Amino acid sequence: MENEEKKNRNKGGRPAKIDPAVHRYSISLNDEENARFLTLFETSGMHVKAHFIRACVFQKGIKTVKIDKATMDYYMRLTSFYSQFRAVGVNYNQVVKILYQKFSEKKALAYLYKLEKKTAEFAVLSQKIISLTEEFEEKHLKK
């Protein structure tokens, strides 16, 4: 009876896994193979080498993540340009308001005419940027 109680007594600690991974295998790679393995591992985006090897062995598909620096740079520049474009729109409204407050109507209309010409040039530039962006997306982002 005492033997049975000692056997069933809880020792504490971490609970045992239902299906523990206890079988281990070892492989040896030369320098070239190791470099190739590490490259594949890094491009897979996985964090654990054992999980990567298991996925390769059982053909679960290897996920590769490619980051195109040119695309990221283009995106960042386009984002900053868009914020500047919005700032120009806000400034445009402020300039028109100040023109009518500070100058006579005739002088304000003359300045407004010049501003209107520059705005038209800006709109043409904006259309070119939109067309370049669409062209870039077609060539590089659609795969």
Short mmCIF file of N, CA and C in Angstrom, two decimals:
data_model
loop_
_atom_site.label_atom_id
_atom_site.label_comp_id
_atom_site.label_asym_id
_atom_site.label_seq_id
_atom_site.Cartn_x
_atom_site.Cartn_y
_atom_site.Cartn_z
N MET A 1 0.82 -1.19 0.00
CA MET A 1 0.00 0.00 0.00
C MET A 1 0.87 1.26 0.00
N GLU A 2 1.90 1.26 0.81
CA GLU A 2 2.80 2.41 0.85
C GLU A 2 3.53 2.60 -0.47
N ASN A 3 3.88 1.49 -1.13
CA ASN A 3 4.53 1.55 -2.44
C ASN A 3 3.64 2.24 -3.45
N GLU A 4 2.37 1.91 -3.43
CA GLU A 4 1.40 2.48 -4.38
C GLU A 4 1.24 3.98 -4.15
N GLU A 5 1.22 4.41 -2.92
CA GLU A 5 1.08 5.84 -2.61
C GLU A 5 2.30 6.62 -3.09
N LYS A 6 3.48 6.03 -2.93
CA LYS A 6 4.71 6.70 -3.37
C LYS A 6 4.73 6.84 -4.89
N LYS A 7 4.22 5.83 -5.60
CA LYS A 7 4.18 5.88 -7.06
C LYS A 7 3.25 6.97 -7.58
N ASN A 8 2.11 7.12 -7.00
CA ASN A 8 1.09 8.05 -7.46
C ASN A 8 1.28 9.47 -6.94
N ARG A 9 2.25 9.66 -6.08
CA ARG A 9 2.46 10.97 -5.50
C ARG A 9 2.97 11.96 -6.55
N ASN A 10 2.40 13.16 -6.56
CA ASN A 10 2.79 14.21 -7.51
C ASN A 10 4.12 14.81 -7.07
N LYS A 11 5.08 14.81 -7.96
CA LYS A 11 6.40 15.35 -7.62
C LYS A 11 6.50 16.84 -7.93
N GLY A 12 5.51 17.42 -8.60
CA GLY A 12 5.55 18.84 -8.94
C GLY A 12 6.35 19.07 -10.20
N GLY A 13 6.58 20.33 -10.53
CA GLY A 13 7.34 20.66 -11.73
C GLY A 13 6.46 20.78 -12.95
N ARG A 14 7.12 20.82 -14.07
CA ARG A 14 6.42 21.00 -15.34
C ARG A 14 5.68 19.73 -15.74
N PRO A 15 4.44 19.87 -16.24
CA PRO A 15 3.70 18.67 -16.66
C PRO A 15 4.36 18.03 -17.88
N ALA A 16 4.32 16.71 -17.93
CA ALA A 16 4.94 15.98 -19.04
C ALA A 16 4.16 16.22 -20.33
N LYS A 17 4.89 16.27 -21.46
CA LYS A 17 4.24 16.45 -22.76
C LYS A 17 3.55 15.16 -23.16
N ILE A 18 2.49 15.30 -23.95
CA ILE A 18 1.75 14.13 -24.42
C ILE A 18 2.58 13.35 -25.44
N ASP A 19 3.19 14.06 -26.37
CA ASP A 19 3.99 13.42 -27.42
C ASP A 19 5.37 14.09 -27.48
N PRO A 20 6.28 13.73 -26.57
CA PRO A 20 7.57 14.40 -26.55
C PRO A 20 8.43 14.00 -27.74
N ALA A 21 9.23 14.95 -28.23
CA ALA A 21 10.16 14.69 -29.33
C ALA A 21 11.48 14.23 -28.71
N VAL A 22 11.73 12.91 -28.73
CA VAL A 22 12.91 12.37 -28.07
C VAL A 22 13.93 11.81 -29.07
N HIS A 23 13.56 11.66 -30.31
CA HIS A 23 14.47 11.09 -31.31
C HIS A 23 15.28 12.21 -31.95
N ARG A 24 16.60 12.04 -31.95
CA ARG A 24 17.48 13.06 -32.49
C ARG A 24 18.31 12.48 -33.63
N TYR A 25 18.61 13.34 -34.60
CA TYR A 25 19.45 12.96 -35.72
C TYR A 25 20.52 14.03 -35.88
N SER A 26 21.68 13.62 -36.34
CA SER A 26 22.79 14.54 -36.50
C SER A 26 23.31 14.45 -37.93
N ILE A 27 23.56 15.60 -38.54
CA ILE A 27 24.14 15.63 -39.88
C ILE A 27 25.37 16.53 -39.85
N SER A 28 26.25 16.30 -40.78
CA SER A 28 27.45 17.14 -40.89
C SER A 28 27.45 17.82 -42.25
N LEU A 29 27.76 19.10 -42.25
CA LEU A 29 27.78 19.89 -43.49
C LEU A 29 29.17 20.49 -43.67
N ASN A 30 29.60 20.58 -44.92
CA ASN A 30 30.85 21.30 -45.17
C ASN A 30 30.55 22.80 -45.21
N ASP A 31 31.57 23.62 -45.42
CA ASP A 31 31.39 25.08 -45.36
C ASP A 31 30.41 25.58 -46.41
N GLU A 32 30.51 25.05 -47.63
CA GLU A 32 29.63 25.50 -48.71
C GLU A 32 28.17 25.13 -48.42
N GLU A 33 27.96 23.89 -47.97
CA GLU A 33 26.60 23.45 -47.65
C GLU A 33 26.03 24.22 -46.47
N ASN A 34 26.87 24.50 -45.49
CA ASN A 34 26.42 25.25 -44.32
C ASN A 34 26.01 26.67 -44.71
N ALA A 35 26.79 27.30 -45.58
CA ALA A 35 26.45 28.66 -46.04
C ALA A 35 25.12 28.64 -46.79
N ARG A 36 24.92 27.63 -47.62
CA ARG A 36 23.66 27.52 -48.37
C ARG A 36 22.48 27.27 -47.42
N PHE A 37 22.71 26.39 -46.43
CA PHE A 37 21.66 26.11 -45.43
C PHE A 37 21.28 27.37 -44.67
N LEU A 38 22.28 28.12 -44.22
CA LEU A 38 22.00 29.33 -43.45
C LEU A 38 21.27 30.38 -44.29
N THR A 39 21.62 30.46 -45.58
CA THR A 39 20.94 31.39 -46.48
C THR A 39 19.47 31.01 -46.61
N LEU A 40 19.21 29.72 -46.83
CA LEU A 40 17.82 29.25 -46.93
C LEU A 40 17.06 29.49 -45.63
N PHE A 41 17.73 29.24 -44.51
CA PHE A 41 17.09 29.43 -43.21
C PHE A 41 16.72 30.90 -42.99
N GLU A 42 17.64 31.81 -43.33
CA GLU A 42 17.37 33.24 -43.13
C GLU A 42 16.26 33.74 -44.04
N THR A 43 16.22 33.24 -45.28
CA THR A 43 15.17 33.70 -46.20
C THR A 43 13.82 33.10 -45.85
N SER A 44 13.81 32.01 -45.09
CA SER A 44 12.53 31.38 -44.74
C SER A 44 11.74 32.22 -43.75
N GLY A 45 12.43 33.01 -42.94
CA GLY A 45 11.74 33.83 -41.95
C GLY A 45 11.45 33.09 -40.66
N MET A 46 11.83 31.83 -40.57
CA MET A 46 11.62 31.06 -39.33
C MET A 46 12.67 31.47 -38.31
N HIS A 47 12.36 31.23 -37.03
CA HIS A 47 13.26 31.63 -35.96
C HIS A 47 14.03 30.45 -35.38
N VAL A 48 13.55 29.23 -35.59
CA VAL A 48 14.17 28.04 -35.01
C VAL A 48 14.64 27.13 -36.14
N LYS A 49 15.92 26.76 -36.10
CA LYS A 49 16.49 25.92 -37.16
C LYS A 49 15.84 24.54 -37.19
N ALA A 50 15.51 23.99 -36.02
CA ALA A 50 14.90 22.66 -35.97
C ALA A 50 13.55 22.66 -36.68
N HIS A 51 12.77 23.71 -36.51
CA HIS A 51 11.47 23.80 -37.19
C HIS A 51 11.67 23.92 -38.70
N PHE A 52 12.70 24.65 -39.10
CA PHE A 52 13.01 24.80 -40.53
C PHE A 52 13.39 23.45 -41.14
N ILE A 53 14.26 22.71 -40.46
CA ILE A 53 14.68 21.40 -40.98
C ILE A 53 13.50 20.45 -41.04
N ARG A 54 12.66 20.45 -40.02
CA ARG A 54 11.48 19.59 -40.00
C ARG A 54 10.56 19.92 -41.18
N ALA A 55 10.38 21.21 -41.46
CA ALA A 55 9.53 21.62 -42.59
C ALA A 55 10.14 21.17 -43.91
N CYS A 56 11.46 21.25 -44.03
CA CYS A 56 12.12 20.82 -45.27
C CYS A 56 12.00 19.32 -45.46
N VAL A 57 12.19 18.55 -44.40
CA VAL A 57 12.17 17.09 -44.51
C VAL A 57 10.77 16.59 -44.86
N PHE A 58 9.77 17.13 -44.26
CA PHE A 58 8.41 16.64 -44.48
C PHE A 58 7.65 17.41 -45.55
N GLN A 59 8.36 18.23 -46.33
CA GLN A 59 7.79 18.92 -47.50
C GLN A 59 6.56 19.77 -47.15
N LYS A 60 6.65 20.51 -46.08
CA LYS A 60 5.54 21.38 -45.71
C LYS A 60 5.65 22.74 -46.39
N GLY A 61 6.63 22.90 -47.23
CA GLY A 61 6.79 24.17 -47.93
C GLY A 61 7.63 25.13 -47.12
N ILE A 62 8.53 25.78 -47.79
CA ILE A 62 9.41 26.73 -47.13
C ILE A 62 8.96 28.13 -47.50
N LYS A 63 8.73 28.93 -46.50
CA LYS A 63 8.29 30.30 -46.73
C LYS A 63 9.52 31.19 -46.86
N THR A 64 9.61 31.91 -47.98
CA THR A 64 10.71 32.84 -48.16
C THR A 64 10.16 34.25 -48.22
N VAL A 65 10.84 35.14 -47.56
CA VAL A 65 10.44 36.54 -47.52
C VAL A 65 11.53 37.36 -48.19
N LYS A 66 11.16 38.08 -49.24
CA LYS A 66 12.12 38.91 -49.94
C LYS A 66 11.72 40.37 -49.76
N ILE A 67 12.67 41.15 -49.29
CA ILE A 67 12.42 42.58 -49.10
C ILE A 67 13.20 43.33 -50.18
N ASP A 68 12.46 44.01 -51.03
CA ASP A 68 13.08 44.77 -52.11
C ASP A 68 13.36 46.18 -51.60
N LYS A 69 14.63 46.51 -51.46
CA LYS A 69 15.00 47.81 -50.91
C LYS A 69 14.57 48.95 -51.82
N ALA A 70 14.61 48.74 -53.13
CA ALA A 70 14.21 49.80 -54.06
C ALA A 70 12.73 50.11 -53.91
N THR A 71 11.92 49.06 -53.74
CA THR A 71 10.48 49.26 -53.56
C THR A 71 10.21 49.99 -52.25
N MET A 72 10.91 49.59 -51.19
CA MET A 72 10.72 50.25 -49.90
C MET A 72 11.13 51.72 -49.98
N ASP A 73 12.25 52.01 -50.66
CA ASP A 73 12.72 53.38 -50.81
C ASP A 73 11.71 54.21 -51.59
N TYR A 74 11.20 53.63 -52.68
CA TYR A 74 10.20 54.32 -53.49
C TYR A 74 8.95 54.61 -52.66
N TYR A 75 8.51 53.64 -51.88
CA TYR A 75 7.33 53.81 -51.04
C TYR A 75 7.55 54.92 -50.01
N MET A 76 8.73 54.95 -49.39
CA MET A 76 9.01 55.97 -48.38
C MET A 76 9.03 57.37 -49.01
N ARG A 77 9.64 57.48 -50.17
CA ARG A 77 9.69 58.79 -50.85
C ARG A 77 8.30 59.23 -51.30
N LEU A 78 7.51 58.29 -51.77
CA LEU A 78 6.15 58.62 -52.20
C LEU A 78 5.31 59.07 -51.00
N THR A 79 5.50 58.42 -49.87
CA THR A 79 4.77 58.81 -48.66
C THR A 79 5.16 60.21 -48.21
N SER A 80 6.46 60.50 -48.22
CA SER A 80 6.89 61.85 -47.81
C SER A 80 6.40 62.90 -48.80
N PHE A 81 6.40 62.55 -50.09
CA PHE A 81 5.90 63.50 -51.09
C PHE A 81 4.41 63.76 -50.89
N TYR A 82 3.66 62.72 -50.56
CA TYR A 82 2.22 62.90 -50.33
C TYR A 82 1.98 63.82 -49.14
N SER A 83 2.77 63.68 -48.09
CA SER A 83 2.59 64.57 -46.94
C SER A 83 2.92 66.01 -47.31
N GLN A 84 3.94 66.20 -48.16
CA GLN A 84 4.26 67.55 -48.62
C GLN A 84 3.15 68.10 -49.51
N PHE A 85 2.56 67.25 -50.32
CA PHE A 85 1.45 67.64 -51.19
C PHE A 85 0.27 68.14 -50.35
N ARG A 86 -0.03 67.42 -49.27
CA ARG A 86 -1.11 67.85 -48.37
C ARG A 86 -0.77 69.18 -47.70
N ALA A 87 0.49 69.34 -47.33
CA ALA A 87 0.91 70.59 -46.68
C ALA A 87 0.75 71.76 -47.64
N VAL A 88 1.04 71.55 -48.92
CA VAL A 88 0.86 72.61 -49.91
C VAL A 88 -0.61 72.98 -50.02
N GLY A 89 -1.50 71.99 -49.96
CA GLY A 89 -2.94 72.27 -50.01
C GLY A 89 -3.39 73.13 -48.84
N VAL A 90 -2.88 72.82 -47.66
CA VAL A 90 -3.22 73.61 -46.47
C VAL A 90 -2.66 75.03 -46.62
N ASN A 91 -1.42 75.13 -47.06
CA ASN A 91 -0.80 76.45 -47.24
C ASN A 91 -1.51 77.26 -48.32
N TYR A 92 -2.00 76.60 -49.36
CA TYR A 92 -2.73 77.27 -50.44
C TYR A 92 -3.95 78.01 -49.87
N ASN A 93 -4.70 77.32 -49.04
CA ASN A 93 -5.89 77.95 -48.44
C ASN A 93 -5.50 79.14 -47.56
N GLN A 94 -4.42 78.99 -46.81
CA GLN A 94 -3.97 80.08 -45.95
C GLN A 94 -3.50 81.28 -46.76
N VAL A 95 -2.80 81.02 -47.87
CA VAL A 95 -2.30 82.11 -48.72
C VAL A 95 -3.46 82.89 -49.33
N VAL A 96 -4.46 82.19 -49.83
CA VAL A 96 -5.62 82.87 -50.44
C VAL A 96 -6.32 83.74 -49.41
N LYS A 97 -6.47 83.22 -48.22
CA LYS A 97 -7.13 83.98 -47.15
C LYS A 97 -6.33 85.25 -46.81
N ILE A 98 -5.02 85.10 -46.70
CA ILE A 98 -4.17 86.25 -46.35
C ILE A 98 -4.13 87.27 -47.50
N LEU A 99 -4.15 86.79 -48.75
CA LEU A 99 -4.14 87.71 -49.90
C LEU A 99 -5.34 88.65 -49.84
N TYR A 100 -6.49 88.11 -49.55
CA TYR A 100 -7.69 88.95 -49.51
C TYR A 100 -7.72 89.86 -48.28
N GLN A 101 -7.05 89.45 -47.20
CA GLN A 101 -7.04 90.27 -46.00
C GLN A 101 -6.04 91.42 -46.09
N LYS A 102 -4.85 91.17 -46.62
CA LYS A 102 -3.75 92.13 -46.55
C LYS A 102 -3.62 93.05 -47.76
N PHE A 103 -4.10 92.59 -48.93
CA PHE A 103 -3.92 93.38 -50.15
C PHE A 103 -5.26 93.87 -50.68
N SER A 104 -5.14 94.84 -51.57
CA SER A 104 -6.35 95.31 -52.23
C SER A 104 -6.84 94.20 -53.16
N GLU A 105 -8.09 94.33 -53.59
CA GLU A 105 -8.68 93.26 -54.39
C GLU A 105 -7.95 93.08 -55.71
N LYS A 106 -7.52 94.17 -56.33
CA LYS A 106 -6.83 94.11 -57.62
C LYS A 106 -5.48 93.40 -57.47
N LYS A 107 -4.72 93.78 -56.44
CA LYS A 107 -3.42 93.17 -56.20
C LYS A 107 -3.58 91.70 -55.80
N ALA A 108 -4.58 91.41 -55.01
CA ALA A 108 -4.83 90.04 -54.58
C ALA A 108 -5.16 89.15 -55.77
N LEU A 109 -5.96 89.67 -56.72
CA LEU A 109 -6.30 88.90 -57.92
C LEU A 109 -5.07 88.65 -58.79
N ALA A 110 -4.16 89.63 -58.86
CA ALA A 110 -2.93 89.44 -59.63
C ALA A 110 -2.08 88.32 -59.03
N TYR A 111 -1.91 88.36 -57.72
CA TYR A 111 -1.14 87.30 -57.05
C TYR A 111 -1.85 85.95 -57.15
N LEU A 112 -3.15 86.00 -57.07
CA LEU A 112 -3.94 84.77 -57.16
C LEU A 112 -3.82 84.14 -58.55
N TYR A 113 -3.71 84.99 -59.58
CA TYR A 113 -3.53 84.49 -60.94
C TYR A 113 -2.19 83.75 -61.06
N LYS A 114 -1.12 84.33 -60.49
CA LYS A 114 0.19 83.67 -60.49
C LYS A 114 0.13 82.34 -59.73
N LEU A 115 -0.55 82.37 -58.61
CA LEU A 115 -0.69 81.16 -57.79
C LEU A 115 -1.47 80.09 -58.53
N GLU A 116 -2.45 80.52 -59.30
CA GLU A 116 -3.26 79.58 -60.07
C GLU A 116 -2.43 78.88 -61.14
N LYS A 117 -1.53 79.63 -61.79
CA LYS A 117 -0.64 79.04 -62.80
C LYS A 117 0.26 77.97 -62.17
N LYS A 118 0.84 78.29 -61.03
CA LYS A 118 1.72 77.34 -60.34
C LYS A 118 0.93 76.11 -59.88
N THR A 119 -0.30 76.32 -59.48
CA THR A 119 -1.14 75.20 -59.06
C THR A 119 -1.44 74.28 -60.23
N ALA A 120 -1.65 74.84 -61.41
CA ALA A 120 -1.89 74.03 -62.61
C ALA A 120 -0.65 73.19 -62.93
N GLU A 121 0.54 73.79 -62.82
CA GLU A 121 1.78 73.04 -63.03
C GLU A 121 1.90 71.91 -62.01
N PHE A 122 1.53 72.22 -60.79
CA PHE A 122 1.58 71.23 -59.71
C PHE A 122 0.63 70.07 -59.98
N ALA A 123 -0.54 70.36 -60.54
CA ALA A 123 -1.51 69.32 -60.87
C ALA A 123 -0.98 68.41 -61.97
N VAL A 124 -0.31 68.99 -62.97
CA VAL A 124 0.30 68.19 -64.05
C VAL A 124 1.37 67.27 -63.47
N LEU A 125 2.19 67.82 -62.58
CA LEU A 125 3.23 67.03 -61.93
C LEU A 125 2.61 65.89 -61.12
N SER A 126 1.52 66.17 -60.45
CA SER A 126 0.82 65.15 -59.68
C SER A 126 0.33 64.02 -60.57
N GLN A 127 -0.22 64.35 -61.73
CA GLN A 127 -0.69 63.33 -62.67
C GLN A 127 0.47 62.47 -63.17
N LYS A 128 1.63 63.09 -63.43
CA LYS A 128 2.81 62.33 -63.86
C LYS A 128 3.24 61.35 -62.77
N ILE A 129 3.21 61.81 -61.54
CA ILE A 129 3.60 60.95 -60.42
C ILE A 129 2.65 59.77 -60.29
N ILE A 130 1.36 60.02 -60.45
CA ILE A 130 0.37 58.94 -60.38
C ILE A 130 0.61 57.92 -61.48
N SER A 131 0.88 58.40 -62.70
CA SER A 131 1.12 57.47 -63.81
C SER A 131 2.41 56.67 -63.59
N LEU A 132 3.46 57.31 -63.06
CA LEU A 132 4.70 56.60 -62.76
C LEU A 132 4.49 55.55 -61.67
N THR A 133 3.69 55.88 -60.69
CA THR A 133 3.40 54.93 -59.62
C THR A 133 2.65 53.72 -60.16
N GLU A 134 1.66 53.95 -61.02
CA GLU A 134 0.91 52.84 -61.61
C GLU A 134 1.83 51.97 -62.47
N GLU A 135 2.72 52.60 -63.23
CA GLU A 135 3.67 51.85 -64.06
C GLU A 135 4.61 51.02 -63.19
N PHE A 136 5.08 51.60 -62.10
CA PHE A 136 5.97 50.91 -61.17
C PHE A 136 5.27 49.70 -60.55
N GLU A 137 4.00 49.88 -60.15
CA GLU A 137 3.24 48.77 -59.57
C GLU A 137 3.06 47.64 -60.56
N GLU A 138 2.77 47.98 -61.82
CA GLU A 138 2.59 46.94 -62.84
C GLU A 138 3.87 46.15 -63.07
N LYS A 139 5.00 46.84 -63.12
CA LYS A 139 6.26 46.17 -63.43
C LYS A 139 6.83 45.40 -62.25
N HIS A 140 6.78 45.97 -61.06
CA HIS A 140 7.53 45.41 -59.95
C HIS A 140 6.70 44.77 -58.85
N LEU A 141 5.49 45.22 -58.64
CA LEU A 141 4.72 44.71 -57.50
C LEU A 141 3.74 43.61 -57.87
N LYS A 142 3.31 43.54 -59.09
CA LYS A 142 2.38 42.49 -59.52
C LYS A 142 3.19 41.27 -59.92
N LYS A 143 3.04 40.19 -59.12
CA LYS A 143 3.80 38.97 -59.43
C LYS A 143 2.89 37.78 -59.52
#
